[in-house]
Coordinates of C-alpha atoms and ligand atoms in Angstrom, one line a residue:
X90 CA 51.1 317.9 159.3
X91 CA 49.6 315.2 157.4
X92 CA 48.4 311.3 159.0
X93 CA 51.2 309.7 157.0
X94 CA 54.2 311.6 157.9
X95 CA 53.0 311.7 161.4
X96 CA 52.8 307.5 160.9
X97 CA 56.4 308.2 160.3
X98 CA 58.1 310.4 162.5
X99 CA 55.8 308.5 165.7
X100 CA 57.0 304.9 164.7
X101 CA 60.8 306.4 164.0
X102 CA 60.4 307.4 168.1
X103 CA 58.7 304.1 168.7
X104 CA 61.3 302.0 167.1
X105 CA 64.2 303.8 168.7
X106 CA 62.2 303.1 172.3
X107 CA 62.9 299.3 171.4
X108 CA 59.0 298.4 170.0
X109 CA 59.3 295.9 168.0
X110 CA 56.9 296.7 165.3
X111 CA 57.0 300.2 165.9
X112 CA 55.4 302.0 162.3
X113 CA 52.0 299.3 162.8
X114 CA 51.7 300.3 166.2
X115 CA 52.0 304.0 165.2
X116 CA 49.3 303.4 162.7
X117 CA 47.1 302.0 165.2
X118 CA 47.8 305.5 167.1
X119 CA 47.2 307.8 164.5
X120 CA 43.8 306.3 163.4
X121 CA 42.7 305.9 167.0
X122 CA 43.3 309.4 167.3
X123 CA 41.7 310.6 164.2
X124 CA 39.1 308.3 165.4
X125 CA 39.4 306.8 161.4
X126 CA 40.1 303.1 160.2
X127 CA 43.6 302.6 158.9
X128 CA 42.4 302.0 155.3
X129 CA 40.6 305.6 155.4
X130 CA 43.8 306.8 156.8
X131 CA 46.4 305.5 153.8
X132 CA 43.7 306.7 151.3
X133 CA 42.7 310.2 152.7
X134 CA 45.9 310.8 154.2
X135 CA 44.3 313.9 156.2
X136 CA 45.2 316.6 157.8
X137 CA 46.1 316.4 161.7
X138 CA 45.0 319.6 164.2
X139 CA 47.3 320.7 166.8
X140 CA 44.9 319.0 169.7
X141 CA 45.1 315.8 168.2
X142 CA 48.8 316.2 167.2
X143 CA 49.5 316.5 171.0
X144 CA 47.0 313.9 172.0
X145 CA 49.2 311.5 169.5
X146 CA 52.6 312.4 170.8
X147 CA 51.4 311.8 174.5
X148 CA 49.8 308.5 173.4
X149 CA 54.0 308.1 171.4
X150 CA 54.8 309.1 174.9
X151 CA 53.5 306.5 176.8
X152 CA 54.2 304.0 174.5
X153 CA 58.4 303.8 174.5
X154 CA 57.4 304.2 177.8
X155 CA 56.6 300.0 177.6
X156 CA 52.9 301.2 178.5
X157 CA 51.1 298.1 176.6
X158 CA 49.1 299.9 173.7
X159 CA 45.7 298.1 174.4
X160 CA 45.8 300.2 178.2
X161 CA 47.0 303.0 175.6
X162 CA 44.1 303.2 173.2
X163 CA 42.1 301.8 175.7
X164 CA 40.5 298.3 174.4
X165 CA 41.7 295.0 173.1
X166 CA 40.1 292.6 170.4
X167 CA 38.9 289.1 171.8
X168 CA 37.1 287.0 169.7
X169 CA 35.6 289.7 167.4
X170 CA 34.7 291.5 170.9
X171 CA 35.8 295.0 171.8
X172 CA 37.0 294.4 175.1
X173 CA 37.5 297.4 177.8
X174 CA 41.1 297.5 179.4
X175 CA 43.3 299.4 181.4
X176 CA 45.8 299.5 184.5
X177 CA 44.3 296.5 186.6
X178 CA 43.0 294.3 184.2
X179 CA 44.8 291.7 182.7
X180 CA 45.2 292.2 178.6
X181 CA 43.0 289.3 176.1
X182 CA 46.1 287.1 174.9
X183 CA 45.2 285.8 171.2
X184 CA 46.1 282.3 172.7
X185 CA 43.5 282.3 175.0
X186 CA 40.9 282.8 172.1
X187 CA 41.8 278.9 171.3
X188 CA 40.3 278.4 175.4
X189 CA 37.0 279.3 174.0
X190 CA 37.0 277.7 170.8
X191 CA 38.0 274.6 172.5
X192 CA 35.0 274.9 174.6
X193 CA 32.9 275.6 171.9
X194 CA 34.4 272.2 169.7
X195 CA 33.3 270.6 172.8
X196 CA 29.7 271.4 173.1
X197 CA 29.1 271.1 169.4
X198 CA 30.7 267.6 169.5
X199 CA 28.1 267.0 171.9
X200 CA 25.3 268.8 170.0
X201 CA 24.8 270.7 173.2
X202 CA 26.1 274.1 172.2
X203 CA 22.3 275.1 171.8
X204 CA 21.0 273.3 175.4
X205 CA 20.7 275.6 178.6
X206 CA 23.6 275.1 180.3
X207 CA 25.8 276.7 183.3
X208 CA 29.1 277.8 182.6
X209 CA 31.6 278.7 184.8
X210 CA 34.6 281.3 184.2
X211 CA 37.6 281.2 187.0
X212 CA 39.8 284.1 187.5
X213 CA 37.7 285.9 184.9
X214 CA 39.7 289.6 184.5
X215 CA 38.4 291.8 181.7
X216 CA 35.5 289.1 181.4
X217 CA 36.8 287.8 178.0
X218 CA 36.0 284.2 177.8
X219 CA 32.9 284.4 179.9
X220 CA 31.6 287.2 177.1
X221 CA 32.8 284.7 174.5
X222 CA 30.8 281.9 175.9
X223 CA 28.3 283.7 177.0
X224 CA 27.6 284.9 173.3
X225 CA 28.4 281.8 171.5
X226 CA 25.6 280.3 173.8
X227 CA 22.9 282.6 174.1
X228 CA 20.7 279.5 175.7
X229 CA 23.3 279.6 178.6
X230 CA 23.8 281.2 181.8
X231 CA 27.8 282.3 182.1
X232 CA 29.0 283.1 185.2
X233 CA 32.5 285.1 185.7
X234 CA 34.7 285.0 189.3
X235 CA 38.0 287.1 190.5
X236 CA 39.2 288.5 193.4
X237 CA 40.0 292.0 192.1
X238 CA 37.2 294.3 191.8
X239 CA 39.0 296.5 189.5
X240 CA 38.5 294.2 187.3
X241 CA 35.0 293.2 187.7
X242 CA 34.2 296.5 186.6
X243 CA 35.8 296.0 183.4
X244 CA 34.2 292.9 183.3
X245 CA 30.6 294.6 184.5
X246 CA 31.4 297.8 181.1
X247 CA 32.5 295.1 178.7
X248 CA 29.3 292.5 179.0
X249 CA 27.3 295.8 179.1
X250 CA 29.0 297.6 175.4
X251 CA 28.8 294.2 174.0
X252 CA 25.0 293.9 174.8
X253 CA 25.5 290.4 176.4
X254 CA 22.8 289.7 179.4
X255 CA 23.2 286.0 180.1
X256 CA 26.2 286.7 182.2
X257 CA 26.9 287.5 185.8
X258 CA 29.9 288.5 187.5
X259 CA 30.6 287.5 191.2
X260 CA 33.1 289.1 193.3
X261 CA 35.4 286.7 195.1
X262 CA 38.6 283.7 195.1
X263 CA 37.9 281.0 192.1
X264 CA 35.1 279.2 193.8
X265 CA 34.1 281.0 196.9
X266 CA 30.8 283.1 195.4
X267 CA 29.3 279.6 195.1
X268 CA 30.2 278.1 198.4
X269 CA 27.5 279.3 200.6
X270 CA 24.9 278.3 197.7
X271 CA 22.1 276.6 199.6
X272 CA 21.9 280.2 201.0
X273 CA 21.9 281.6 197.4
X274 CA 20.0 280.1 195.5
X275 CA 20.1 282.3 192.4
X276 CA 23.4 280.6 191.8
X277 CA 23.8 277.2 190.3
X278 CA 25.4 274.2 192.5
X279 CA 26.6 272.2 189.9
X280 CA 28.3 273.6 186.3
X281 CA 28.6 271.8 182.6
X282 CA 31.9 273.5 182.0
X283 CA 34.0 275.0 183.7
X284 CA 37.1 277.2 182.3
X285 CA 40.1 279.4 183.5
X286 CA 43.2 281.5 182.2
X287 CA 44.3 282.0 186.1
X288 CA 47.7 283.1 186.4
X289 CA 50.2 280.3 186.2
X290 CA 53.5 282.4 185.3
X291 CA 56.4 280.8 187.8
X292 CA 57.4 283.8 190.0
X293 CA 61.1 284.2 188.6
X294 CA 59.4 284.4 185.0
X295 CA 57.7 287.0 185.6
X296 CA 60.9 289.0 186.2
X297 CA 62.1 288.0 182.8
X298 CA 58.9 288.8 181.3
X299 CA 58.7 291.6 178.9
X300 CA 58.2 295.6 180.9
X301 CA 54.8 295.6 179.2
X302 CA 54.1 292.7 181.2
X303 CA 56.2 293.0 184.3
X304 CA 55.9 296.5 185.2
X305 CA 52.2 297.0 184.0
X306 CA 49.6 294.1 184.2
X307 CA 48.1 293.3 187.5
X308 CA 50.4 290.6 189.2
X309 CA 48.0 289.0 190.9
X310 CA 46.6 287.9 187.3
X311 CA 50.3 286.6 186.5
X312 CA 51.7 285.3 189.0
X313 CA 51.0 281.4 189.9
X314 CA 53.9 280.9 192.5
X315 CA 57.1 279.5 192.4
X316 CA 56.3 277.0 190.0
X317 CA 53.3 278.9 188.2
X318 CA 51.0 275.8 189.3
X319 CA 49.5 277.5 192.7
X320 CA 45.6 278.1 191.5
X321 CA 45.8 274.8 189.6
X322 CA 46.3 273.3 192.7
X323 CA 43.2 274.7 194.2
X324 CA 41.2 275.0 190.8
X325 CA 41.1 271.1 189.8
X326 CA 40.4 269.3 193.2
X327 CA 37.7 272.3 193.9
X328 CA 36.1 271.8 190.4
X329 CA 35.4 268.5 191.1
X330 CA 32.7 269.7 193.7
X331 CA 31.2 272.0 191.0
X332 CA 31.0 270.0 187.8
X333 CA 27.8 268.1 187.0
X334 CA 29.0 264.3 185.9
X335 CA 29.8 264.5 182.3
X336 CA 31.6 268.2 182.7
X337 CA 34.5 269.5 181.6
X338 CA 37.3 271.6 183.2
X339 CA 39.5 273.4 180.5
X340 CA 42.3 275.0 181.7
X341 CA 44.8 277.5 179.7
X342 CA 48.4 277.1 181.3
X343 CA 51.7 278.5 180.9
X344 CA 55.3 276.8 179.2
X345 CA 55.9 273.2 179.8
X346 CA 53.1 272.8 182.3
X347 CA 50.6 271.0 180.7
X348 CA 52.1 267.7 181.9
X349 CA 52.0 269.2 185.3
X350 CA 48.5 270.0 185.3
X351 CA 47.2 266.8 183.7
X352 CA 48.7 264.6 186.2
X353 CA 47.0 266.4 188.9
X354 CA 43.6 266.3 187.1
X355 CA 44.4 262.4 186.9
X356 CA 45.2 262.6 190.4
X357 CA 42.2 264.2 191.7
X358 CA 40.0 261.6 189.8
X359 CA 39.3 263.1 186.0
X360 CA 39.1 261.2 183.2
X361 CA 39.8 261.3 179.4
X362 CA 42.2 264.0 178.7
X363 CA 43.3 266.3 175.8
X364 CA 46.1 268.4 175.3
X365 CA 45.7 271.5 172.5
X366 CA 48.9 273.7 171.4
X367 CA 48.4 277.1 170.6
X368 CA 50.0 278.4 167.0
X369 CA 53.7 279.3 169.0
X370 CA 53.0 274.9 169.3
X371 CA 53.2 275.1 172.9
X372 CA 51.0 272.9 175.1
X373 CA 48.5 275.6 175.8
X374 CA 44.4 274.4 176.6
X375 CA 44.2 271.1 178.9
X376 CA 40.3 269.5 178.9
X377 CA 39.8 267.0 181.3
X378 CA 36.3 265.4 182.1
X379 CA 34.8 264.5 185.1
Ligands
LIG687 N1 49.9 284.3 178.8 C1 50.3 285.4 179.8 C2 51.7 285.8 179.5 O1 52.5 285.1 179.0 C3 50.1 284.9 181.2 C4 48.7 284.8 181.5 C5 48.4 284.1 182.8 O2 49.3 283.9 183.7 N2 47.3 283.5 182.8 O3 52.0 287.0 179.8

Protein backbone atom coordinates (compact mmCIF):
# COMPACT_ATOMS: atom_id res chain seq x y z
CA UNK A 1 0.00 0.00 0.00
CA UNK A 2 1.03 3.31 -0.81
CA UNK A 3 1.56 6.62 2.04
CA UNK A 4 -1.41 8.29 0.60
CA UNK A 5 -4.06 5.82 0.74
CA UNK A 6 -2.81 4.67 3.96
CA UNK A 7 -3.32 8.75 4.95
CA UNK A 8 -6.77 7.81 4.06
CA UNK A 9 -8.03 4.77 5.35
CA UNK A 10 -6.04 5.75 9.06
CA UNK A 11 -7.74 9.27 9.30
CA UNK A 12 -11.30 7.48 7.97
CA UNK A 13 -10.68 5.24 11.54
CA UNK A 14 -9.52 8.40 13.29
CA UNK A 15 -12.39 10.48 12.34
CA UNK A 16 -14.95 7.85 13.19
CA UNK A 17 -13.06 7.57 16.89
CA UNK A 18 -14.37 11.32 17.25
CA UNK A 19 -10.68 13.21 16.34
CA UNK A 20 -11.44 16.16 15.39
CA UNK A 21 -8.98 16.64 12.63
CA UNK A 22 -8.52 13.17 11.98
CA UNK A 23 -6.73 13.05 8.03
CA UNK A 24 -3.76 15.87 9.57
CA UNK A 25 -3.21 13.83 12.42
CA UNK A 26 -2.95 10.74 10.26
CA UNK A 27 -0.49 12.56 8.20
CA UNK A 28 1.52 13.35 11.09
CA UNK A 29 1.43 9.34 11.70
CA UNK A 30 2.39 8.20 8.46
CA UNK A 31 5.48 10.45 8.05
CA UNK A 32 6.57 9.72 11.61
CA UNK A 33 6.51 6.30 10.67
CA UNK A 34 8.25 6.50 7.36
CA UNK A 35 10.42 8.63 9.42
CA UNK A 36 9.86 11.37 6.15
CA UNK A 37 8.55 15.03 6.25
CA UNK A 38 5.02 15.43 5.03
CA UNK A 39 5.98 17.42 1.89
CA UNK A 40 8.30 14.33 0.91
CA UNK A 41 5.35 12.26 1.62
CA UNK A 42 2.54 14.06 -0.76
CA UNK A 43 5.40 14.21 -3.43
CA UNK A 44 6.90 10.66 -3.31
CA UNK A 45 3.90 9.07 -2.17
CA UNK A 46 6.05 5.74 -1.37
CA UNK A 47 5.58 2.56 -0.81
CA UNK A 48 4.70 1.27 2.91
CA UNK A 49 6.39 -2.32 4.28
CA UNK A 50 4.28 -4.56 6.22
CA UNK A 51 6.44 -3.62 9.59
CA UNK A 52 5.78 -0.23 9.29
CA UNK A 53 2.11 -0.82 8.05
CA UNK A 54 1.53 -2.44 11.55
CA UNK A 55 3.63 -0.03 13.41
CA UNK A 56 1.09 2.70 11.77
CA UNK A 57 -2.10 0.96 12.62
CA UNK A 58 -0.95 0.40 16.31
CA UNK A 59 0.06 4.10 16.49
CA UNK A 60 -4.21 4.53 14.57
CA UNK A 61 -4.79 2.29 17.52
CA UNK A 62 -3.81 4.19 20.23
CA UNK A 63 -4.93 7.24 18.88
CA UNK A 64 -9.09 6.77 18.80
CA UNK A 65 -8.06 5.42 21.82
CA UNK A 66 -7.91 9.48 23.09
CA UNK A 67 -4.00 8.62 23.63
CA UNK A 68 -2.78 12.43 22.98
CA UNK A 69 -0.53 12.07 19.66
CA UNK A 70 2.52 14.01 21.09
CA UNK A 71 2.84 10.79 24.00
CA UNK A 72 1.98 8.85 20.54
CA UNK A 73 4.84 9.96 18.26
CA UNK A 74 6.63 10.71 21.16
CA UNK A 75 7.69 14.72 21.18
CA UNK A 76 5.94 18.01 21.02
CA UNK A 77 7.06 21.34 19.40
CA UNK A 78 7.74 24.31 21.94
CA UNK A 79 9.18 27.23 20.68
CA UNK A 80 10.99 25.77 17.69
CA UNK A 81 12.23 22.98 20.43
CA UNK A 82 11.69 19.36 20.05
CA UNK A 83 10.49 18.58 23.32
CA UNK A 84 10.54 14.81 24.79
CA UNK A 85 7.07 13.67 26.12
CA UNK A 86 5.22 10.87 27.29
CA UNK A 87 2.82 9.35 30.10
CA UNK A 88 3.92 11.58 33.09
CA UNK A 89 4.77 14.65 31.69
CA UNK A 90 2.52 17.31 31.06
CA UNK A 91 2.12 18.12 27.05
CA UNK A 92 3.85 22.07 25.77
CA UNK A 93 0.42 24.06 25.28
CA UNK A 94 0.96 26.63 22.28
CA UNK A 95 -0.38 29.23 24.81
CA UNK A 96 2.25 28.85 27.02
CA UNK A 97 4.80 29.79 24.23
CA UNK A 98 3.30 33.49 24.78
CA UNK A 99 4.74 32.77 28.89
CA UNK A 100 8.09 32.95 27.39
CA UNK A 101 7.84 35.58 24.87
CA UNK A 102 6.41 37.65 27.47
CA UNK A 103 9.42 37.15 29.53
CA UNK A 104 11.51 37.74 26.77
CA UNK A 105 9.52 41.40 25.77
CA UNK A 106 10.36 41.98 29.32
CA UNK A 107 14.12 41.76 29.43
CA UNK A 108 14.59 43.36 26.08
CA UNK A 109 12.46 46.29 27.26
CA UNK A 110 14.96 46.44 29.85
CA UNK A 111 18.00 45.92 27.55
CA UNK A 112 18.78 43.11 29.89
CA UNK A 113 18.08 40.11 27.76
CA UNK A 114 21.93 39.90 27.22
CA UNK A 115 23.03 40.55 31.31
CA UNK A 116 23.78 37.34 33.52
CA UNK A 117 20.80 36.80 35.16
CA UNK A 118 19.01 33.96 37.33
CA UNK A 119 15.82 32.70 36.25
CA UNK A 120 13.64 30.65 37.90
CA UNK A 121 11.02 28.00 36.32
CA UNK A 122 8.12 26.70 38.95
CA UNK A 123 6.35 23.50 38.36
CA UNK A 124 8.66 23.09 35.33
CA UNK A 125 7.31 19.43 33.62
CA UNK A 126 8.86 18.54 30.38
CA UNK A 127 11.26 21.58 31.07
CA UNK A 128 9.72 23.78 28.26
CA UNK A 129 9.95 27.30 29.35
CA UNK A 130 13.15 26.85 31.34
CA UNK A 131 14.80 25.45 27.78
CA UNK A 132 13.17 28.42 26.10
CA UNK A 133 14.70 30.90 28.50
CA UNK A 134 17.45 29.19 28.96
CA UNK A 135 18.24 29.46 25.17
CA UNK A 136 16.93 32.82 24.50
CA UNK A 137 19.55 33.89 27.23
CA UNK A 138 22.53 32.01 26.85
CA UNK A 139 24.34 34.72 29.44
CA UNK A 140 21.79 33.20 32.04
CA UNK A 141 21.63 30.60 34.50
CA UNK A 142 17.88 28.90 34.25
CA UNK A 143 16.80 26.91 36.86
CA UNK A 144 13.70 24.27 36.58
CA UNK A 145 11.61 22.78 39.93
CA UNK A 146 8.75 19.93 40.25
CA UNK A 147 7.75 17.52 42.40
CA UNK A 148 7.50 14.59 39.98
CA UNK A 149 10.67 13.03 39.02
CA UNK A 150 9.20 11.42 36.02
CA UNK A 151 9.22 14.43 34.77
CA UNK A 152 12.58 15.71 35.60
CA UNK A 153 13.83 13.16 33.47
CA UNK A 154 12.14 14.52 30.58
CA UNK A 155 13.25 17.58 31.61
CA UNK A 156 17.04 16.17 32.26
CA UNK A 157 16.74 14.24 27.93
CA UNK A 158 15.16 17.40 26.63
CA UNK A 159 17.92 20.20 27.86
CA UNK A 160 20.38 17.38 26.94
CA UNK A 161 18.91 16.75 22.81
CA UNK A 162 18.58 20.38 22.64
CA UNK A 163 22.34 21.02 23.56
CA UNK A 164 21.28 23.59 26.28
CA UNK A 165 23.90 23.65 29.37
CA UNK A 166 22.90 26.78 31.35
CA UNK A 167 20.10 24.96 32.98
CA UNK A 168 19.65 22.94 36.00
CA UNK A 169 16.89 20.97 37.17
CA UNK A 170 16.06 20.54 41.00
CA UNK A 171 13.96 17.88 42.35
CA UNK A 172 11.25 19.22 44.73
CA UNK A 173 7.63 21.49 45.67
CA UNK A 174 7.85 25.11 43.76
CA UNK A 175 10.37 26.63 46.08
CA UNK A 176 11.73 24.04 48.46
CA UNK A 177 15.24 23.18 46.41
CA UNK A 178 16.22 26.77 47.35
CA UNK A 179 15.17 26.85 50.96
CA UNK A 180 18.05 25.44 52.69
CA UNK A 181 20.36 27.77 50.39
CA UNK A 182 22.90 29.03 52.88
CA UNK A 183 23.74 25.35 52.98
CA UNK A 184 23.89 25.23 49.08
CA UNK A 185 25.50 27.59 47.92
CA UNK A 186 25.62 26.51 44.19
CA UNK A 187 22.08 27.80 44.11
CA UNK A 188 21.13 31.39 43.81
CA UNK A 189 19.20 33.21 46.86
CA UNK A 190 17.66 35.71 45.10
CA UNK A 191 16.06 35.42 41.11
CA UNK A 192 15.45 38.29 38.23
CA UNK A 193 12.40 36.38 37.04
CA UNK A 194 10.64 34.16 38.08
CA UNK A 195 7.86 32.09 35.85
CA UNK A 196 5.27 29.20 36.15
CA UNK A 197 2.51 27.19 34.11
CA UNK A 198 1.60 25.26 37.55
CA UNK A 199 -1.56 23.57 37.37
CA UNK A 200 -4.48 25.88 38.09
CA UNK A 201 -7.40 23.70 36.35
CA UNK A 202 -10.52 23.86 39.14
CA UNK A 203 -11.00 20.21 40.19
CA UNK A 204 -14.63 19.77 38.57
CA UNK A 205 -12.99 21.02 35.17
CA UNK A 206 -10.87 18.68 34.98
CA UNK A 207 -13.69 16.12 34.68
CA UNK A 208 -15.11 18.00 31.77
CA UNK A 209 -11.89 18.26 30.22
CA UNK A 210 -11.28 16.50 27.02
CA UNK A 211 -10.10 12.22 27.62
CA UNK A 212 -6.78 13.33 26.18
CA UNK A 213 -6.50 15.42 28.97
CA UNK A 214 -8.42 13.76 31.74
CA UNK A 215 -7.63 10.33 31.41
CA UNK A 216 -3.93 10.80 30.31
CA UNK A 217 -1.81 13.82 31.51
CA UNK A 218 -0.32 13.70 34.97
CA UNK A 219 -3.00 15.23 37.33
CA UNK A 220 -0.81 16.50 39.58
CA UNK A 221 0.25 18.97 36.60
CA UNK A 222 -3.57 19.89 36.22
CA UNK A 223 -5.10 20.00 38.92
CA UNK A 224 -5.00 23.48 41.10
CA UNK A 225 -7.92 22.63 43.63
CA UNK A 226 -11.27 23.41 43.92
CA UNK A 227 -11.00 26.65 42.55
CA UNK A 228 -7.73 26.04 40.26
CA UNK A 229 -5.95 28.87 42.47
CA UNK A 230 -4.09 26.41 45.10
CA UNK A 231 -0.20 26.79 43.88
CA UNK A 232 -0.92 30.50 43.26
CA UNK A 233 -1.67 30.79 46.66
CA UNK A 234 1.69 29.37 47.73
CA UNK A 235 3.68 30.57 44.47
CA UNK A 236 3.12 34.55 44.84
CA UNK A 237 3.57 35.19 48.68
CA UNK A 238 6.79 32.60 48.40
CA UNK A 239 8.17 34.52 45.40
CA UNK A 240 8.34 37.43 47.18
CA UNK A 241 11.22 35.85 49.26
CA UNK A 242 13.04 34.82 46.03
CA UNK A 243 12.88 37.90 43.68
CA UNK A 244 15.72 40.36 43.69
CA UNK A 245 13.95 44.10 43.93
CA UNK A 246 13.11 45.04 40.44
CA UNK A 247 11.91 41.15 39.48
CA UNK A 248 9.22 39.85 37.85
CA UNK A 249 6.79 36.98 38.58
CA UNK A 250 4.87 35.86 35.38
CA UNK A 251 2.34 33.48 35.87
CA UNK A 252 0.25 31.46 33.03
CA UNK A 253 -3.28 30.78 34.63
CA UNK A 254 -6.33 29.09 33.56
CA UNK A 255 -10.25 30.68 32.49
CA UNK A 256 -11.38 33.75 34.22
CA UNK A 257 -8.57 33.72 36.77
CA UNK A 258 -6.45 36.29 35.95
CA UNK A 259 -8.47 38.72 38.14
CA UNK A 260 -8.06 36.22 40.85
CA UNK A 261 -4.41 35.97 40.77
CA UNK A 262 -3.71 39.72 40.36
CA UNK A 263 -5.53 40.69 43.41
CA UNK A 264 -3.49 38.33 45.41
CA UNK A 265 -0.20 39.57 43.86
CA UNK A 266 -1.61 43.10 44.93
CA UNK A 267 -2.28 41.65 48.17
CA UNK A 268 0.97 40.15 48.93
CA UNK A 269 2.68 43.59 48.09
CA UNK A 270 3.59 43.55 44.05
CA UNK A 271 3.39 46.30 42.04
CA UNK A 272 2.60 47.44 38.42
CA UNK A 273 0.65 44.79 36.81
CA UNK A 274 -0.06 43.46 33.20
CA UNK A 275 -2.58 41.20 31.93
CA UNK A 276 -1.75 39.31 28.30
CA UNK A 277 -4.60 37.21 26.45
CA UNK A 278 -3.57 34.39 24.50
CA UNK A 279 -4.98 34.15 20.64
CA UNK A 280 -8.47 32.07 22.12
CA UNK A 281 -8.41 36.13 23.84
CA UNK A 282 -8.57 34.70 27.14
CA UNK A 283 -6.63 36.38 30.03
CA UNK A 284 -3.77 34.00 29.87
CA UNK A 285 0.10 35.47 31.17
CA UNK A 286 -0.17 37.77 34.48
CA UNK A 287 3.42 39.84 35.17
CA UNK A 288 3.59 41.45 38.24
CA UNK A 289 6.83 43.24 39.69
CA UNK A 290 8.23 43.24 42.86
N1 LIG B 1 -3.76 24.65 29.76
C1 LIG B 1 -3.91 23.33 30.28
C2 LIG B 1 -5.25 22.75 29.85
O1 LIG B 1 -6.16 23.49 29.57
C3 LIG B 1 -3.80 23.35 31.78
C4 LIG B 1 -2.38 23.49 32.17
C5 LIG B 1 -2.23 23.81 33.59
O2 LIG B 1 -3.05 23.47 34.47
N2 LIG B 1 -1.23 24.53 33.85
O3 LIG B 1 -5.40 21.55 29.73
Amino acid sequence: MRALEKVRLAGGELGRAGIDNPFKEAEHIVAACLGVERVTMYRDDPEIDDAILSRIDGFVRRRAAREPIQYILGYAEFCGLRIKVGPGVLIPRPETEMLVEVALSVLDERGMRKAPLDILDLCTGSGCIALALARACPGSRVYGTDVSDAALRYAEHNARVNGIQNVTFLAGSLFEPFEHRSAEPSVPGFFDIIVSNPPYLRTSDLEKAQPEVRAWEPRDALDGGADGLDCFRTIIPGARNYLSRGGFLILEVGVNQAEAVTALARGAGFGTCEIRRDYAGVERIVTVSW
